[in-house]
Amino acid sequence: MPFLLAPGPRRKPSAPPLTPPPSRSGGESGPSPHRSTFRPDIEGLRAVAVLAVLAFHAEIPGLAGGFIGVDVFFVISGYLITGLLVREAVSTGRIRLGDFFSRRARRLLPSAAVVLAAVAVAGAWLTVPLRRTDLEYDVLSAALSLANWRFVSQRTDYLAAGHDQSPLLHFWSLAVEEQFYLFWAPLLAVVVLCAARAVRRGRAVRSVVALVTGALALGSFALSLHWTEHSVSLAYLGTPSRVWQFGVGALLALLPWHLLRGPRTLRLLCGWGGAAAIGWCVVAYDASTPYPGYAALVPTLATAAVILAAIPGRGERNVQGPYGVGRLLAGRAPRAVGRLSYTLYLWHWPVLVLAEARLGALGWPARTALTLAAVLPALATMRWVEQPLRRSRTVSELPRRGLAVGVSAIVLPVALALVVGTATLHLMGPATPVDVEGLPPGAVSGPSLLARTPGASAGEGPVVPNPAQARKDFPPDRDCQVAPEVTRSPQCLFGAVDSPDRIVLLGDSHAGQWFSPMLALAAQRGWALQELVKQGCPLAQLAVDSPQLGRAYRECDTWRADTLERLRTGPKPRLIVIASLNRYTTDRQLLAAAWEKTLRPLRATGAPIVYIEDTPVPGTDIPACVSGAPDDDAACAFSRAEAVPADPLARRIASGAVPGVRSISVNPVLCPGDGPTCPAVRDRILLYRDDAHLTNVAAVVLAPRLERLLTDSGALPAATAPATPAAPAAPGADGWTELLRDDFEGPAGSRPSPADWSYDLGTCYPGCPAPQWGTGEIETMTDSTDNVRLDGKGALEIVPTREGEQWSSGRIETVRSDFAPPPGGVLRIEASIALPDVTGPKAAGYWPAFWTLGAPLRDGYTGWPGVGELDIMESVNGRDTVFGSMHCGVLEGGPCEEPVGLTSGPQACASCRTEFHAYAVEVDLGAREVRWYLDGRVYHRVSAGRMDAGTWKRAVDHGVFLILNVAIGGKLPAADGATAGPATEPGHPMRVEQVTVKVKGGEGSGGSG
């Protein structure tokens, strides 16, 4: 099963998901739907299935195909459950779903609940905190019979790779089986109801059910083949792709095999042939077998053959015979193991995984011993939980009592998981994103990761990001690291997207981890950054398999060819930065040839090419490890030899064998010295987000070092201050230099100048980092002149409109984002505005605003509120008041009292809705304060003394862009006591007569900063 393999070294034995045995034998097993006779051979067949699975998980040599025990169990379950339901339908004319689910619940769920509760408690003791939180989510999904879909989502997500095995991985198949019960029994009940007139003639019911079963089985098998080809994780773990195996068992119970009088020799051959095929699969199949797909036909049909061989014919009570395989399976030992199979299955995998969590990876003898030890809790659970509830007259007397037992068995582990998980999350700290704007500066050179400042000490305080944050500390590149199934990257331009100069970041996810520093380097130079990155896809032209897709990675080849062609035919980049995992093959000659095939067309572009040597690959879940030892930087160090092998491409570049390509490396600071290990934490920076990739925090603090390496290599020019879009005007008589003035002159119904303004559209920025614009407002922003237009009289109108219950409005931003005070000088932003002339209930939810945001947000950063927001004018719900605010620092709280910010509070302005008034803000670096004006009167001030120097600098000492909009609804109007509703009246515009931006004073007066 190739989807179980992952790139990089194999740390622990990987095991495919398992399957819990289906329902127990007894009165449910029968030779035909007409009568029920206990089938001891099926009980013994369960033993074969569970022993195969156990041998596989113990990793006993030569039994790598033991995972086919899953298929055996599914066929048995389909046979027994369908026989039970159809017998009831034929004999009573209906299927009592309450009785059926009551029996299922009291037989299966209590034992499972005991194991889940034990795992939740043991996990709190045996696992580290971050792994513990994962485990409690696993407990929740297993208790709710959704484990298979949780593991599907993890295994199909490339970015979720690198985590340890779950001790509840085997619950995926119990989830599949319970989902089958929930679907199959009601379906048969409906079929029986539709065939009610013929129900006393059992053949009619069986015929209809057989037709339905056959159609579902064929459809499911076709889906299984499709998913095996395109997403083997989904094929293996998904319920729809397993239904056909239940269907094969169901057809055994539905078709009239009991009417046949086959020769005994044929039955013997059928039974032994099926048993031999099962044994052959256990020995011959392994992790490389495409599964399930066509390969699953063999164990599925083999199981059907074993069951079919012992179905009595007409007039027969028993056809086992002295030589049949059923006689062997019906022996005392196989039946004893078969009776124990369910609880043994439930216990063995948690015992193995939790033991390895404490002791480390184990060999097959130790794993076999642990598997045998699991017999003890399995026997105890069967003896004191499963059998008493199964045989209890009190519980079985009424269906609702069995259902109550089942519900209790779900509630117990869910409650335990919530308690343990909540306590663990509280222990680890917040999982909110890290504010990269507040990180300490990285060192440009030398052995330290961070720049040293006088009096500062390294190695104190919590690690950043904390382990919970590290798991999600991805580059803020939205969807530009394209998933395995995608064959073409989107445009993915960041920074100065209109610039003719751009850096191209190219490769797999080990290239994508450099997004943030490359974006910063591009932005400093006024360039664009284009990211062309595909997950798990070697940039060198190698043919590889995808663990997520479970097959040859054809999409990678297509993507690579398309990307190289785009670079060949597109504008020439200023710099191409390439990076890639260097472990896709160990064949150095093959790797050298594959790289040359890729580098040849890249050299043809004429752009400088720089290869960033691959970073260390720890091979273990670093955030989980650090969560268990947050104060011990050395506790999670990993082997240098395995993590940092010689990079073949870097060596060839250094030898001069790869002309036109330069190589740089940050590994000397990530893994300093020449000792046997590499650190997971340096200067309290947690370096890795999983077992192979850097955290975005680590990449950001490495930016200064990368810049020096790139400039030293000659591939990147030194940064210079970005040129202003136009030559600044000379200072006026009052000392002010005007950077922007728009009087909104133009024909009625026309748009504002595209040279000065651009539109925000929809309900969030591209990639939707903050839905509903982060404030809960309900409108959709458009570029329609119904919402944003000039009135032909020297004013801009932004008009909220409504169609049905859908609100639309307008939000425009200045094209420029470099409005900043000169060093030591003042930036003044002013607008003449008349607010929407609506009040009372008709104004509920209206939220006009004039405000600014820090320029770094334009470059893809998500550093709000640290990067600064100045609300020059806001008003809500048609009040006769306006107010100004400053947002900065961190969420929640912090020096800027977020999320409220440092606000002026309501300022009375009775005529602000009917007349134009002047609203202004000044950022004065000389006086170290921000001032708000209404008609020339200062009504609010925020001084630098209200916050630390770093927060102040990040909030105001950079460029900003301006925003004009009218929102509808959201958190602020709601906090004021009104929300948009049926009484809210559309069509009232905010009118803007003029917008001006100017600067004065300071060093270099007359520039834009």
Coordinates of C-alpha atoms in Angstrom, one line a residue, residues 2 120-121 130 141 174 215 283 378 387 400 467 515 564 652 715 718 741 780 791 806 864 873 933 948 960 978:
P2 CA 2.2 2.8 -1.3
A120 CA -7.4 8.7 26.5
V121 CA -6.1 8.2 30.0
L130 CA 1.1 18.1 21.6
S141 CA -13.6 10.9 15.9
L174 CA -14.8 0.0 12.9
A215 CA -25.8 -2.6 -8.3
V283 CA 2.6 -13.9 2.1
A378 CA -8.8 -8.4 25.5
Q387 CA -20.4 -11.0 27.3
R400 CA -34.1 1.4 24.0
P467 CA 4.6 23.8 19.8
F515 CA 8.4 32.3 0.9
L564 CA 9.5 25.5 -17.1
R652 CA 28.6 19.7 -7.9
A715 CA 22.9 37.2 -7.6
A718 CA 21.8 45.5 -2.5
R741 CA -5.0 65.1 -3.8
T780 CA -20.3 42.0 -0.6
D791 CA -21.8 62.2 -8.6
Q806 CA -28.1 40.4 0.0
W864 CA -2.5 42.9 12.0
M873 CA -13.3 58.5 10.9
Y933 CA -8.7 66.3 13.9
D948 CA 7.0 50.1 24.0
V960 CA 0.4 53.1 4.7
A978 CA -28.0 47.7 16.4

